Amino acid sequence: MTTAAKTPRITDVGPPHYEKFLPPIVKKNYGKWKYHEVLAPGLLCHVAESGDKLYSLRVAGPRLTSVQTLRVFAGLADKYSGGYLRYTSRNNIEFLLDNPDNIEPLKAELLQLGFPCGGTKNSISNIVHTQGWIHCHSAATDASGIVKSVMDALCEHFTHHDMPAKLRIALACCLNMCGAVHCSDIAILGVHRLPPKVQKEKVPKVCEVPTLIASCPTGAIRPATTDGKPTVEVVEEQCMFCGNCYTVCPAMPLNDAENDGLSIWVGGKVSNARSAPKFSKLAIPFIPNNPPRWPEVVQAVVNIVDVYAKHAHKYERMGEWIERIGWPRFFELTGIEFTRYHIDDFKHAGLTYARSAQVKY
Amino acid sequence: MADASNGNPKTELLDQLEKGPWPSFVKEIKAAAQTNDSAKDLLGQLELSYEQKIGHWKHGGLVGVLGYGGGVIGRYSDIPEQFPKVAHFHTLRVNMPAGWFYTSEALRTIADIWERHGSGITNMHGSTGDIILLGTTTDELEPTFQELCHAGFDLGGSGSAVRTPSACVGMARCEWACYDTMKLCYDLTQNYQDELHRPAFPYKFKFKCAGCPNDCVASIARADLSIIGTWKDDIQVDESEVAKYASSGTDVQKEVCDLCPSKCMKWDGKNLSINNRDCVHCMHCINVMPKALRPGKEKGAVILIGSKAPIMQGALLSSVLIPFVPAAELLDTIKELVTRIWDFWDEYGTNRERIGELIQRVGLPAFLDAIGLDPVPEMVAAPRDNPYIFFQLAKGGAQ
């Protein structure tokens, strides 16, 4: 498969300059856009000071994409958008058209291929996510399978502007959070629930013991010896299953088929619009893995979406809605059980305790 | 058990993920598997993971390309006898073009290189923004890398290095961009090639360039240095367009004024007046009426520092470091600032300690002293509410 080595060897070229990939209409109007309108779900129209109009047709991307499908997108771009397209920060694809006559034929062709248009304004956009069982060693769950199952159930909300405000879902398959889900309207987070199984003999061969000990946020890893060689032991009561030790040392595996699963977090946002950015808070501490379609996770997410859609005001993000009605009402309306796990007991935990006598009855 | 023979693997569970209206990643892997055996074994191993509810990848190893310390994520199957074609299944992170713009030719170039050298499976894109080329053998890493370089692409960051900077679409297509995000992202990436390819830090360092406070690249949640566009002067108002919104269904009082966090807007049914001194530049009113309202003309960015995901001491949002830098001065200011930040982090950061965690540990005042920035009230939500003040001792008494 390998072709002849390229000569001379070059490095540090950096990414290609973006200007090479900009459509002529973008180059001409760069920095001179006046306003935009959303003409339909998935269809943006940006109007420049010059009067030029750029139409962006946004379609759902699968994130995991074969080279075959990349070529299909390239072919569609050649046919309809002068060979230009871009991706969004949420793994959607945007075809950039200057001819409005091409919109409907492109949309029809994409739909036929299984790529729906949407994700704009007050819809549910694509889920950003991590690798899961497809490519990660520390995953407590798969990512793509849950994303596919959840978005199958929510697809109508991708293709319609029918939410009170935009709703952003993210999934990370362990606490490492390559997907940094911690500021999402709804976050699906893989969790481990057993301490690492220390492979005592292997530790000194493959790991640096001081680094390993220092990797534990709660100081649960202590030095020990095995056959006169340095190794470690874990104070299990102090472990909160973050997996950081496993990241620095392969002899500390903590994956477990029955005890790994998902947690659901709600009410985070990154935008500064109206209220300040905020973290997502725990809604459901644990749901077991149930591949291939994770019906309990899908049901939990759909329930939260439905309750939010029914009760929130226009422009109110999930977290803003919950802050208005209060957390007790959130648990009441969603029917989600409130447990001891919902109460923080890590650093600065007291900041989240209700420090007033203001209670709703 | 999933069949590992050279024919098509058994995929009863995965097949169920081909159904439904959302694009299917299983269809994508199957498409790649038509011409690539490692994609076939990936399907087989994934099916087994679905049966057993557990992953089958071993911890990464040290693999890479000559002269770089990152950009490749080593990955090995823990059952290579059963799935030999994914015994090595390493990932290359490829630095995407700023703003994720492509031509069809560029997409085909990437597709062709990856079909020759790897599984034919990509992620468009990874969480940090890179093009992810998912799965190849150790032998193919160097040839893939060189073909990419000769085609004008380079690897992205991994490990304790500058990670691939990212930017929103910015001035290329957004009227709200308060500075040229794609240019800043490109310039930073080129400027820090050495720091990106050769890990020398305590841990990762991420730059994210957002053109306005809507923050479409989540910089405030995900970047060690968050550069968020904003403006200093008055919101630009087109009164006739405000009237058009009002007459075509927008309830300006309820949807705009009542939701303004600083209550700086008044609507009397005809005119919208804004007390710009009280505006916190949140973007809500502009988001609701993009034809009528626009950011001001004196543009630049807020620079914030320190956000990260939970590992290890808990998640952080970035906090204000410089309340406003004019757009024209951004690149030079950031370069100067970053030199001082990295010097301090190099000296005092412990292994796997992000800059935000170091600031938490030593305190923002000590950090400001170290990088030579004066404290300003925009840096805090409120002054301290505890009296445990570390007054600095000097000759002859406290300062």
mmCIF file of C-alpha atoms in Angstrom, chain B residues 25-321:
data_model
loop_
_atom_site.group_PDB
_atom_site.id
_atom_site.type_symbol
_atom_site.label_atom_id
_atom_site.label_comp_id
_atom_site.label_asym_id
_atom_site.label_seq_id
_atom_site.Cartn_x
_atom_site.Cartn_y
_atom_site.Cartn_z
ATOM 1 C CA PHE B 25 -21.234 5.514 11.792
ATOM 2 C CA VAL B 26 -21.680 1.763 11.222
ATOM 3 C CA LYS B 27 -22.500 2.404 7.566
ATOM 4 C CA GLU B 28 -19.334 4.511 7.411
ATOM 5 C CA ILE B 29 -17.115 1.764 8.850
ATOM 6 C CA LYS B 30 -18.751 -0.761 6.527
ATOM 7 C CA ALA B 31 -18.079 1.522 3.554
ATOM 8 C CA ALA B 32 -14.406 1.644 4.507
ATOM 9 C CA ALA B 33 -14.405 -2.134 5.105
ATOM 10 C CA GLN B 34 -15.273 -2.775 1.451
ATOM 11 C CA THR B 35 -11.707 -1.958 0.519
ATOM 12 C CA ASN B 36 -9.854 -2.187 3.831
ATOM 13 C CA ASP B 37 -9.311 -5.190 6.097
ATOM 14 C CA SER B 38 -8.482 -3.192 9.225
ATOM 15 C CA ALA B 39 -11.930 -1.567 9.015
ATOM 16 C CA LYS B 40 -13.346 -5.130 8.887
ATOM 17 C CA ASP B 41 -11.488 -6.107 12.040
ATOM 18 C CA LEU B 42 -12.561 -2.856 13.682
ATOM 19 C CA LEU B 43 -16.174 -3.871 13.049
ATOM 20 C CA GLY B 44 -15.485 -7.330 14.483
ATOM 21 C CA GLN B 45 -13.821 -6.008 17.611
ATOM 22 C CA LEU B 46 -16.499 -3.344 18.129
ATOM 23 C CA GLU B 47 -19.233 -5.978 17.820
ATOM 24 C CA LEU B 48 -17.442 -7.936 20.539
ATOM 25 C CA SER B 49 -17.332 -4.813 22.723
ATOM 26 C CA TYR B 50 -21.068 -4.415 22.206
ATOM 27 C CA GLU B 51 -21.602 -8.053 23.254
ATOM 28 C CA GLN B 52 -19.342 -7.828 26.292
ATOM 29 C CA LYS B 53 -19.963 -4.171 27.258
ATOM 30 C CA ILE B 54 -16.277 -3.420 27.477
ATOM 31 C CA GLY B 55 -13.611 -1.853 25.278
ATOM 32 C CA HIS B 56 -10.776 -3.860 23.737
ATOM 33 C CA TRP B 57 -8.034 -1.281 23.289
ATOM 34 C CA LYS B 58 -4.799 -1.362 25.180
ATOM 35 C CA HIS B 59 -3.169 1.647 26.669
ATOM 36 C CA GLY B 60 -1.353 3.740 24.056
ATOM 37 C CA GLY B 61 2.349 3.289 23.462
ATOM 38 C CA LEU B 62 5.134 5.544 22.305
ATOM 39 C CA VAL B 63 4.796 5.767 18.551
ATOM 40 C CA GLY B 64 5.257 8.738 16.309
ATOM 41 C CA VAL B 65 7.137 10.263 13.446
ATOM 42 C CA LEU B 66 10.775 11.249 13.390
ATOM 43 C CA GLY B 67 11.522 14.505 15.184
ATOM 44 C CA TYR B 68 8.030 15.020 16.592
ATOM 45 C CA GLY B 69 6.922 14.141 20.120
ATOM 46 C CA GLY B 70 3.224 14.172 19.346
ATOM 47 C CA GLY B 71 0.487 14.112 16.755
ATOM 48 C CA VAL B 72 0.134 10.328 16.844
ATOM 49 C CA ILE B 73 -1.941 8.417 19.376
ATOM 50 C CA GLY B 74 -0.657 4.858 19.797
ATOM 51 C CA ARG B 75 -3.367 2.247 19.981
ATOM 52 C CA TYR B 76 -3.225 -1.574 20.138
ATOM 53 C CA SER B 77 -5.928 -4.222 20.312
ATOM 54 C CA ASP B 78 -5.893 -6.320 23.507
ATOM 55 C CA ILE B 79 -7.010 -9.349 21.451
ATOM 56 C CA PRO B 80 -4.672 -9.122 18.435
ATOM 57 C CA GLU B 81 -4.829 -12.888 17.723
ATOM 58 C CA GLN B 82 -8.537 -12.518 17.111
ATOM 59 C CA PHE B 83 -8.320 -9.229 15.211
ATOM 60 C CA PRO B 84 -4.818 -9.079 13.685
ATOM 61 C CA LYS B 85 -5.580 -6.201 11.321
ATOM 62 C CA VAL B 86 -6.159 -3.870 14.273
ATOM 63 C CA ALA B 87 -3.223 -5.215 16.320
ATOM 64 C CA HIS B 88 -1.738 -1.747 15.702
ATOM 65 C CA PHE B 89 -4.400 0.859 15.063
ATOM 66 C CA HIS B 90 -2.740 4.228 15.620
ATOM 67 C CA THR B 91 -4.370 7.574 15.053
ATOM 68 C CA LEU B 92 -2.880 10.633 13.377
ATOM 69 C CA ARG B 93 -4.108 14.053 14.366
ATOM 70 C CA VAL B 94 -3.881 16.369 11.361
ATOM 71 C CA ASN B 95 -4.066 20.130 11.868
ATOM 72 C CA MET B 96 -7.270 21.326 10.183
ATOM 73 C CA PRO B 97 -7.409 24.568 8.177
ATOM 74 C CA ALA B 98 -8.653 27.453 10.366
ATOM 75 C CA GLY B 99 -12.447 27.706 10.369
ATOM 76 C CA TRP B 100 -12.671 24.152 8.930
ATOM 77 C CA PHE B 101 -12.967 25.395 5.324
ATOM 78 C CA TYR B 102 -12.165 22.897 2.543
ATOM 79 C CA THR B 103 -12.215 22.613 -1.186
ATOM 80 C CA SER B 104 -13.397 19.371 -2.760
ATOM 81 C CA GLU B 105 -9.817 18.934 -3.951
ATOM 82 C CA ALA B 106 -8.461 19.158 -0.385
ATOM 83 C CA LEU B 107 -10.994 16.576 0.849
ATOM 84 C CA ARG B 108 -10.053 14.207 -1.966
ATOM 85 C CA THR B 109 -6.356 14.683 -1.228
ATOM 86 C CA ILE B 110 -6.898 13.653 2.405
ATOM 87 C CA ALA B 111 -9.151 10.765 1.367
ATOM 88 C CA ASP B 112 -6.617 9.458 -1.159
ATOM 89 C CA ILE B 113 -3.670 9.643 1.248
ATOM 90 C CA TRP B 114 -5.646 7.911 3.969
ATOM 91 C CA GLU B 115 -6.946 5.201 1.666
ATOM 92 C CA ARG B 116 -3.369 4.395 0.658
ATOM 93 C CA HIS B 117 -1.937 4.392 4.170
ATOM 94 C CA GLY B 118 -4.658 3.650 6.703
ATOM 95 C CA SER B 119 -8.087 2.316 7.551
ATOM 96 C CA GLY B 120 -10.017 4.764 5.362
ATOM 97 C CA ILE B 121 -11.852 5.942 8.491
ATOM 98 C CA THR B 122 -11.652 9.552 9.673
ATOM 99 C CA ASN B 123 -13.249 11.779 12.265
ATOM 100 C CA MET B 124 -14.365 15.112 10.874
ATOM 101 C CA HIS B 125 -13.328 16.335 13.382
ATOM 102 C CA GLY B 126 -11.824 15.446 16.764
ATOM 103 C CA SER B 127 -12.866 17.307 19.895
ATOM 104 C CA THR B 128 -10.023 19.827 19.687
ATOM 105 C CA GLY B 129 -10.660 20.384 16.005
ATOM 106 C CA ASP B 130 -8.073 18.251 14.224
ATOM 107 C CA ILE B 131 -8.809 16.022 11.265
ATOM 108 C CA ILE B 132 -8.517 12.558 12.837
ATOM 109 C CA LEU B 133 -7.124 9.765 10.682
ATOM 110 C CA LEU B 134 -8.250 6.737 12.617
ATOM 111 C CA GLY B 135 -6.195 3.595 12.530
ATOM 112 C CA THR B 136 -2.966 2.546 10.862
ATOM 113 C CA THR B 137 0.157 0.511 11.580
ATOM 114 C CA THR B 138 3.465 1.807 12.932
ATOM 115 C CA ASP B 139 5.162 1.322 9.543
ATOM 116 C CA GLU B 140 2.669 3.567 7.784
ATOM 117 C CA LEU B 141 3.039 6.558 10.131
ATOM 118 C CA GLU B 142 6.083 8.138 8.515
ATOM 119 C CA PRO B 143 4.946 7.675 4.880
ATOM 120 C CA THR B 144 1.498 9.093 5.743
ATOM 121 C CA PHE B 145 3.094 12.047 7.494
ATOM 122 C CA GLN B 146 5.369 12.846 4.570
ATOM 123 C CA GLU B 147 2.577 12.607 2.029
ATOM 124 C CA LEU B 148 0.511 14.934 4.180
ATOM 125 C CA CYS B 149 3.356 17.443 4.511
ATOM 126 C CA HIS B 150 3.967 17.446 0.778
ATOM 127 C CA ALA B 151 0.248 18.049 0.274
ATOM 128 C CA GLY B 152 0.459 21.049 2.618
ATOM 129 C CA PHE B 153 -0.904 19.439 5.793
ATOM 130 C CA ASP B 154 0.888 18.846 9.087
ATOM 131 C CA LEU B 155 0.195 16.928 12.293
ATOM 132 C CA GLY B 156 -1.684 18.417 15.242
ATOM 133 C CA GLY B 157 -0.735 18.430 18.898
ATOM 134 C CA SER B 158 -0.908 15.731 21.546
ATOM 135 C CA GLY B 159 0.582 15.181 24.988
ATOM 136 C CA SER B 160 2.137 17.972 27.046
ATOM 137 C CA ALA B 161 2.334 20.471 24.200
ATOM 138 C CA VAL B 162 0.473 23.286 22.499
ATOM 139 C CA ARG B 163 -2.612 21.609 21.138
ATOM 140 C CA THR B 164 -4.011 22.488 17.731
ATOM 141 C CA PRO B 165 -5.512 25.989 18.123
ATOM 142 C CA SER B 166 -9.049 26.426 16.816
ATOM 143 C CA ALA B 167 -11.233 29.306 15.673
ATOM 144 C CA CYS B 168 -14.851 29.999 14.854
ATOM 145 C CA VAL B 169 -15.789 31.019 11.296
ATOM 146 C CA GLY B 170 -15.177 34.652 12.248
ATOM 147 C CA MET B 171 -14.942 37.325 9.561
ATOM 148 C CA ALA B 172 -15.161 34.736 6.797
ATOM 149 C CA ARG B 173 -18.911 34.539 7.281
ATOM 150 C CA CYS B 174 -20.075 36.161 10.496
ATOM 151 C CA GLU B 175 -21.080 39.785 10.915
ATOM 152 C CA TRP B 176 -20.498 39.512 14.663
ATOM 153 C CA ALA B 177 -16.762 38.726 14.497
ATOM 154 C CA CYS B 178 -14.967 41.376 16.552
ATOM 155 C CA TYR B 179 -11.537 40.319 15.318
ATOM 156 C CA ASP B 180 -10.115 38.080 12.602
ATOM 157 C CA THR B 181 -10.314 34.730 14.432
ATOM 158 C CA MET B 182 -9.066 32.566 11.570
ATOM 159 C CA LYS B 183 -6.032 34.770 10.992
ATOM 160 C CA LEU B 184 -5.143 34.829 14.701
ATOM 161 C CA CYS B 185 -5.574 31.053 14.899
ATOM 162 C CA TYR B 186 -3.374 30.519 11.833
ATOM 163 C CA ASP B 187 -0.714 32.962 13.039
ATOM 164 C CA LEU B 188 -0.571 31.396 16.514
ATOM 165 C CA THR B 189 -0.387 27.893 15.038
ATOM 166 C CA GLN B 190 2.484 28.827 12.732
ATOM 167 C CA ASN B 191 4.254 30.772 15.457
ATOM 168 C CA TYR B 192 4.176 27.847 17.901
ATOM 169 C CA GLN B 193 5.055 24.959 15.550
ATOM 170 C CA ASP B 194 7.924 23.875 17.773
ATOM 171 C CA GLU B 195 5.843 23.949 20.958
ATOM 172 C CA LEU B 196 3.079 22.095 19.118
ATOM 173 C CA HIS B 197 5.168 19.232 17.756
ATOM 174 C CA ARG B 198 7.681 18.813 20.591
ATOM 175 C CA PRO B 199 6.010 18.480 23.997
ATOM 176 C CA ALA B 200 8.002 20.351 26.658
ATOM 177 C CA PHE B 201 5.304 21.616 29.036
ATOM 178 C CA PRO B 202 3.906 20.285 32.336
ATOM 179 C CA TYR B 203 0.715 19.413 30.415
ATOM 180 C CA LYS B 204 -1.389 20.466 27.425
ATOM 181 C CA PHE B 205 -2.014 24.110 26.448
ATOM 182 C CA LYS B 206 -4.987 25.073 24.287
ATOM 183 C CA PHE B 207 -5.790 28.299 22.420
ATOM 184 C CA LYS B 208 -9.304 28.933 21.164
ATOM 185 C CA CYS B 209 -10.332 31.994 19.182
ATOM 186 C CA ALA B 210 -14.010 33.015 19.394
ATOM 187 C CA GLY B 211 -15.122 36.078 17.462
ATOM 188 C CA CYS B 212 -17.847 37.210 19.843
ATOM 189 C CA PRO B 213 -19.277 36.371 23.277
ATOM 190 C CA ASN B 214 -21.534 33.690 21.760
ATOM 191 C CA ASP B 215 -18.321 31.629 21.822
ATOM 192 C CA CYS B 216 -19.096 29.053 19.100
ATOM 193 C CA VAL B 217 -15.795 27.254 19.803
ATOM 194 C CA ALA B 218 -16.464 26.872 23.558
ATOM 195 C CA SER B 219 -13.235 28.678 24.359
ATOM 196 C CA ILE B 220 -14.325 29.673 27.855
ATOM 197 C CA ALA B 221 -14.857 26.009 28.773
ATOM 198 C CA ARG B 222 -12.076 24.342 26.833
ATOM 199 C CA ALA B 223 -9.072 26.607 26.315
ATOM 200 C CA ASP B 224 -6.164 27.452 28.584
ATOM 201 C CA LEU B 225 -6.129 30.785 26.780
ATOM 202 C CA SER B 226 -9.591 31.910 25.646
ATOM 203 C CA ILE B 227 -9.682 34.846 23.231
ATOM 204 C CA ILE B 228 -13.279 36.082 23.020
ATOM 205 C CA GLY B 229 -14.145 38.952 20.705
ATOM 206 C CA THR B 230 -16.058 41.943 22.028
ATOM 207 C CA TRP B 231 -16.427 45.700 21.523
ATOM 208 C CA LYS B 232 -15.990 48.771 23.702
ATOM 209 C CA ASP B 233 -18.216 51.453 22.233
ATOM 210 C CA ASP B 234 -21.949 51.610 21.540
ATOM 211 C CA ILE B 235 -24.046 48.870 19.954
ATOM 212 C CA GLN B 236 -24.854 49.960 16.389
ATOM 213 C CA VAL B 237 -28.605 50.411 16.029
ATOM 214 C CA ASP B 238 -30.669 50.630 12.855
ATOM 215 C CA GLU B 239 -33.948 52.124 14.158
ATOM 216 C CA SER B 240 -35.934 51.298 11.023
ATOM 217 C CA GLU B 241 -34.955 47.630 11.262
ATOM 218 C CA VAL B 242 -35.912 47.557 14.964
ATOM 219 C CA ALA B 243 -39.343 48.832 13.937
ATOM 220 C CA LYS B 244 -39.573 46.104 11.293
ATOM 221 C CA TYR B 245 -38.826 43.386 13.869
ATOM 222 C CA ALA B 246 -41.452 44.920 16.184
ATOM 223 C CA SER B 247 -44.081 45.004 13.444
ATOM 224 C CA SER B 248 -43.368 41.466 12.271
ATOM 225 C CA GLY B 249 -43.880 39.562 15.495
ATOM 226 C CA THR B 250 -40.899 40.234 17.768
ATOM 227 C CA ASP B 251 -42.020 41.403 21.222
ATOM 228 C CA VAL B 252 -39.111 43.799 21.772
ATOM 229 C CA GLN B 253 -39.978 44.464 25.415
ATOM 230 C CA LYS B 254 -40.354 40.819 26.377
ATOM 231 C CA GLU B 255 -37.850 39.101 24.112
ATOM 232 C CA VAL B 256 -35.116 41.733 24.131
ATOM 233 C CA CYS B 257 -35.316 44.260 26.997
ATOM 234 C CA ASP B 258 -36.628 41.894 29.695
ATOM 235 C CA LEU B 259 -33.930 39.320 28.943
ATOM 236 C CA CYS B 260 -31.046 41.804 28.961
ATOM 237 C CA PRO B 261 -28.862 40.789 31.913
ATOM 238 C CA SER B 262 -27.904 44.368 32.806
ATOM 239 C CA LYS B 263 -31.336 45.835 31.978
ATOM 240 C CA CYS B 264 -29.654 48.510 29.904
ATOM 241 C CA MET B 265 -32.335 48.734 27.197
ATOM 242 C CA LYS B 266 -35.635 50.591 27.069
ATOM 243 C CA TRP B 267 -38.402 50.216 24.478
ATOM 244 C CA ASP B 268 -41.292 52.672 24.362
ATOM 245 C CA GLY B 269 -43.100 50.969 21.522
ATOM 246 C CA LYS B 270 -41.295 53.082 18.919
ATOM 247 C CA ASN B 271 -37.724 53.684 19.976
ATOM 248 C CA LEU B 272 -35.116 51.460 21.483
ATOM 249 C CA SER B 273 -32.678 53.278 23.773
ATOM 250 C CA ILE B 274 -29.560 51.645 25.154
ATOM 251 C CA ASN B 275 -27.510 52.744 28.130
ATOM 252 C CA ASN B 276 -24.249 51.423 26.688
ATOM 253 C CA ARG B 277 -22.315 52.174 29.879
ATOM 254 C CA ASP B 278 -24.297 49.379 31.562
ATOM 255 C CA CYS B 279 -24.060 46.876 28.672
ATOM 256 C CA VAL B 280 -22.061 43.726 29.532
ATOM 257 C CA HIS B 281 -21.765 42.710 25.842
ATOM 258 C CA CYS B 282 -23.609 39.409 26.207
ATOM 259 C CA MET B 283 -24.954 39.313 22.587
ATOM 260 C CA HIS B 284 -28.575 38.441 23.436
ATOM 261 C CA CYS B 285 -30.228 41.504 21.843
ATOM 262 C CA ILE B 286 -28.004 41.235 18.773
ATOM 263 C CA ASN B 287 -28.793 37.513 18.448
ATOM 264 C CA VAL B 288 -32.534 38.247 18.499
ATOM 265 C CA MET B 289 -32.428 41.167 16.007
ATOM 266 C CA PRO B 290 -29.332 40.672 13.796
ATOM 267 C CA LYS B 291 -30.614 43.033 11.090
ATOM 268 C CA ALA B 292 -31.211 45.854 13.570
ATOM 269 C CA LEU B 293 -28.367 45.622 16.060
ATOM 270 C CA ARG B 294 -24.650 45.057 15.569
ATOM 271 C CA PRO B 295 -21.577 45.079 17.799
ATOM 272 C CA GLY B 296 -19.886 48.492 18.076
ATOM 273 C CA LYS B 297 -16.993 49.700 15.951
ATOM 274 C CA GLU B 298 -14.211 49.713 18.554
ATOM 275 C CA LYS B 299 -13.479 46.019 18.397
ATOM 276 C CA GLY B 300 -11.091 43.654 20.120
ATOM 277 C CA ALA B 301 -11.180 40.780 22.574
ATOM 278 C CA VAL B 302 -11.289 39.782 26.214
ATOM 279 C CA ILE B 303 -8.444 37.442 27.123
ATOM 280 C CA LEU B 304 -9.327 34.804 29.696
ATOM 281 C CA ILE B 305 -7.214 32.059 31.192
ATOM 282 C CA GLY B 306 -7.420 28.615 32.670
ATOM 283 C CA SER B 307 -10.419 26.542 31.613
ATOM 284 C CA LYS B 308 -10.239 22.741 31.530
ATOM 285 C CA ALA B 309 -12.156 19.492 31.979
ATOM 286 C CA PRO B 310 -12.206 17.801 35.446
ATOM 287 C CA ILE B 311 -8.913 15.870 35.502
ATOM 288 C CA MET B 312 -7.360 16.312 37.966
ATOM 289 C CA GLN B 313 -8.520 18.904 40.514
ATOM 290 C CA GLY B 314 -11.930 19.633 38.999
ATOM 291 C CA ALA B 315 -13.274 21.466 35.960
ATOM 292 C CA LEU B 316 -12.621 25.179 35.555
ATOM 293 C CA LEU B 317 -14.021 27.948 33.379
ATOM 294 C CA SER B 318 -11.571 30.532 32.102
ATOM 295 C CA SER B 319 -11.480 33.825 34.002
ATOM 296 C CA VAL B 320 -10.638 37.327 32.842
ATOM 297 C CA LEU B 321 -6.964 38.183 32.504
#
